[in-house]
mmCIF file of C-alpha atoms in Angstrom:
data_model
loop_
_atom_site.group_PDB
_atom_site.id
_atom_site.type_symbol
_atom_site.label_atom_id
_atom_site.label_comp_id
_atom_site.label_asym_id
_atom_site.label_seq_id
_atom_site.Cartn_x
_atom_site.Cartn_y
_atom_site.Cartn_z
ATOM 1 C CA UNK A 33 -28.891 12.095 7.329
ATOM 2 C CA UNK A 34 -30.280 11.012 4.201
ATOM 3 C CA UNK A 35 -32.255 12.642 1.318
ATOM 4 C CA UNK A 36 -32.228 14.755 -1.700
ATOM 5 C CA UNK A 37 -30.875 18.028 -0.064
ATOM 6 C CA UNK A 38 -28.034 16.313 1.573
ATOM 7 C CA UNK A 39 -27.170 14.643 -1.799
ATOM 8 C CA UNK A 40 -27.192 18.127 -3.514
ATOM 9 C CA UNK A 41 -25.013 19.720 -0.703
ATOM 10 C CA UNK A 42 -22.494 16.760 -1.099
ATOM 11 C CA UNK A 43 -22.655 17.246 -4.802
ATOM 12 C CA UNK A 44 -21.893 20.943 -4.534
ATOM 13 C CA UNK A 45 -19.041 20.398 -2.221
ATOM 14 C CA UNK A 46 -17.294 17.762 -4.582
ATOM 15 C CA UNK A 47 -17.914 20.258 -7.632
ATOM 16 C CA UNK A 48 -16.614 23.415 -5.583
ATOM 17 C CA UNK A 49 -13.549 21.437 -4.678
ATOM 18 C CA UNK A 50 -13.044 20.264 -8.301
ATOM 19 C CA UNK A 51 -13.620 23.779 -10.015
ATOM 20 C CA UNK A 52 -12.194 25.686 -7.048
ATOM 21 C CA UNK A 53 -9.077 23.513 -7.140
ATOM 22 C CA UNK A 54 -8.582 23.870 -10.759
ATOM 23 C CA UNK A 55 -8.747 27.568 -10.467
ATOM 24 C CA UNK A 56 -6.288 27.468 -7.463
ATOM 25 C CA UNK A 57 -3.852 25.098 -9.611
ATOM 26 C CA UNK A 58 -3.919 27.369 -12.718
ATOM 27 C CA UNK A 59 -0.338 28.768 -12.283
ATOM 28 C CA UNK A 60 0.856 25.217 -12.129
ATOM 29 C CA UNK A 61 -1.422 23.749 -14.931
ATOM 30 C CA UNK A 62 -0.437 26.692 -17.453
ATOM 31 C CA UNK A 63 2.971 25.009 -17.495
ATOM 32 C CA UNK A 64 1.594 21.872 -18.932
ATOM 33 C CA UNK A 65 2.771 21.382 -22.612
ATOM 34 C CA UNK A 66 0.097 21.476 -25.211
ATOM 35 C CA UNK A 67 -3.014 21.958 -22.771
ATOM 36 C CA UNK A 68 -1.604 24.712 -20.543
ATOM 37 C CA UNK A 69 -2.583 27.607 -22.744
ATOM 38 C CA UNK A 70 -5.933 26.488 -23.140
ATOM 39 C CA UNK A 71 -6.469 25.784 -19.258
ATOM 40 C CA UNK A 72 -5.132 29.254 -18.812
ATOM 41 C CA UNK A 73 -7.689 30.814 -21.124
ATOM 42 C CA UNK A 74 -10.781 28.949 -19.539
ATOM 43 C CA UNK A 75 -9.222 29.763 -16.249
ATOM 44 C CA UNK A 76 -9.071 33.520 -17.182
ATOM 45 C CA UNK A 77 -12.592 33.425 -18.020
ATOM 46 C CA UNK A 78 -14.052 31.816 -14.873
ATOM 47 C CA UNK A 79 -11.728 33.591 -12.523
ATOM 48 C CA UNK A 80 -13.907 36.792 -12.124
ATOM 49 C CA UNK A 81 -16.654 34.418 -10.613
ATOM 50 C CA UNK A 82 -14.181 32.234 -8.629
ATOM 51 C CA UNK A 83 -15.195 34.051 -5.310
ATOM 52 C CA UNK A 84 -18.866 32.497 -6.041
ATOM 53 C CA UNK A 85 -17.314 29.056 -6.212
ATOM 54 C CA UNK A 86 -15.564 30.056 -3.186
ATOM 55 C CA UNK A 87 -18.629 31.028 -1.252
ATOM 56 C CA UNK A 88 -20.523 27.750 -2.427
ATOM 57 C CA UNK A 89 -17.232 25.739 -1.129
ATOM 58 C CA UNK A 90 -17.480 27.773 2.188
ATOM 59 C CA UNK A 91 -21.271 27.137 2.819
ATOM 60 C CA UNK A 92 -21.134 23.448 1.588
ATOM 61 C CA UNK A 93 -17.913 22.574 3.772
ATOM 62 C CA UNK A 94 -19.254 24.577 6.743
ATOM 63 C CA UNK A 95 -22.736 22.819 6.574
ATOM 64 C CA UNK A 96 -20.962 19.182 6.623
ATOM 65 C CA UNK A 97 -18.508 20.352 9.081
ATOM 66 C CA UNK A 98 -21.373 21.274 11.520
ATOM 67 C CA UNK A 99 -23.382 18.167 10.618
ATOM 68 C CA UNK A 100 -20.383 15.959 11.267
ATOM 69 C CA UNK A 101 -19.337 17.638 14.564
ATOM 70 C CA UNK A 102 -22.756 17.314 16.013
ATOM 71 C CA UNK A 103 -24.131 14.141 14.556
ATOM 72 C CA UNK A 104 -20.775 12.244 13.981
ATOM 73 C CA UNK A 105 -18.986 10.158 13.324
ATOM 74 C CA UNK A 106 -16.209 12.822 12.848
ATOM 75 C CA UNK A 107 -15.099 15.741 10.533
ATOM 76 C CA UNK A 108 -13.951 14.447 7.192
ATOM 77 C CA UNK A 109 -11.316 15.930 4.878
ATOM 78 C CA UNK A 110 -13.762 16.729 2.370
ATOM 79 C CA UNK A 111 -15.108 19.704 4.344
ATOM 80 C CA UNK A 112 -11.995 20.879 5.737
ATOM 81 C CA UNK A 113 -10.486 21.214 1.941
ATOM 82 C CA UNK A 114 -13.733 22.576 0.897
ATOM 83 C CA UNK A 115 -13.491 25.471 3.500
ATOM 84 C CA UNK A 116 -9.817 26.019 2.683
ATOM 85 C CA UNK A 117 -10.695 26.318 -1.078
ATOM 86 C CA UNK A 118 -13.632 28.673 -0.199
ATOM 87 C CA UNK A 119 -11.430 30.829 1.887
ATOM 88 C CA UNK A 120 -8.582 31.128 -0.751
ATOM 89 C CA UNK A 121 -11.079 31.920 -3.579
ATOM 90 C CA UNK A 122 -12.938 34.277 -1.632
ATOM 91 C CA UNK A 123 -10.020 35.931 -0.118
ATOM 92 C CA UNK A 124 -10.339 39.349 -1.919
ATOM 93 C CA UNK A 125 -13.903 39.625 -1.089
ATOM 94 C CA UNK A 126 -13.436 38.647 2.543
ATOM 95 C CA UNK A 127 -10.292 40.840 3.159
ATOM 96 C CA UNK A 128 -10.269 43.501 0.444
ATOM 97 C CA UNK A 129 -6.714 42.578 -0.009
ATOM 98 C CA UNK A 130 -5.382 41.137 -3.314
ATOM 99 C CA UNK A 131 -4.658 37.500 -3.493
ATOM 100 C CA UNK A 132 -1.183 36.261 -4.036
ATOM 101 C CA UNK A 133 -1.172 35.498 -8.063
ATOM 102 C CA UNK A 134 2.226 35.214 -9.514
ATOM 103 C CA UNK A 135 5.810 35.811 -8.836
ATOM 104 C CA UNK A 136 7.705 38.657 -10.310
ATOM 105 C CA UNK A 137 9.119 36.462 -13.103
ATOM 106 C CA UNK A 138 5.820 34.695 -13.719
ATOM 107 C CA UNK A 139 6.946 31.626 -12.452
ATOM 108 C CA UNK A 140 5.031 29.760 -9.801
ATOM 109 C CA UNK A 141 7.341 29.900 -6.654
ATOM 110 C CA UNK A 142 6.769 30.264 -2.955
ATOM 111 C CA UNK A 143 3.302 30.693 -1.869
ATOM 112 C CA UNK A 144 1.789 30.646 -5.326
ATOM 113 C CA UNK A 145 3.459 27.108 -5.608
ATOM 114 C CA UNK A 146 1.934 26.027 -2.380
ATOM 115 C CA UNK A 147 -1.457 27.234 -3.293
ATOM 116 C CA UNK A 148 -1.365 25.673 -6.705
ATOM 117 C CA UNK A 149 -0.262 22.104 -5.190
ATOM 118 C CA UNK A 150 -3.250 22.663 -2.726
ATOM 119 C CA UNK A 151 -5.448 23.150 -5.658
ATOM 120 C CA UNK A 152 -4.354 19.940 -7.114
ATOM 121 C CA UNK A 153 -4.965 18.126 -3.837
ATOM 122 C CA UNK A 154 -8.487 19.684 -3.770
ATOM 123 C CA UNK A 155 -9.090 18.476 -7.270
ATOM 124 C CA UNK A 156 -8.316 14.780 -6.018
ATOM 125 C CA UNK A 157 -10.378 15.350 -3.022
ATOM 126 C CA UNK A 158 -13.369 16.445 -5.053
ATOM 127 C CA UNK A 159 -13.083 13.460 -7.287
ATOM 128 C CA UNK A 160 -12.709 11.254 -4.499
ATOM 129 C CA UNK A 161 -15.856 12.757 -2.921
ATOM 130 C CA UNK A 162 -17.800 11.836 -6.357
ATOM 131 C CA UNK A 163 -16.940 8.262 -6.021
ATOM 132 C CA UNK A 164 -17.154 7.855 -2.182
ATOM 133 C CA UNK A 165 -20.651 6.404 -1.206
ATOM 134 C CA UNK A 166 -22.914 7.970 1.247
#
């Protein structure tokens, strides 16, 4: 499968992984000296629309998962991570339950830390997808 629509879907998947990963990693990134506060402010502004990024990640990841299951060679980690990012970002819209955001003391621990680390992995996967040919 080649062509402009497939290239656009690939770019959407990579960007959704990067932006969604940054949104998921915000509790961890806020702890960085000098830049954490700025990252937190940007994430607070973008967070209300995070579910849209999640839907884009779900659609693009699902598209590539279906394509790679039926026409090969095999499913790749790009689409698996994209689907997971999509589910995590769209969790409140899908289930009507509040997502896990912070611990009682404001420190990222437990499930919040796991999601934040997964967000960092999603950013790396998205960056890898941007530089991977084909």
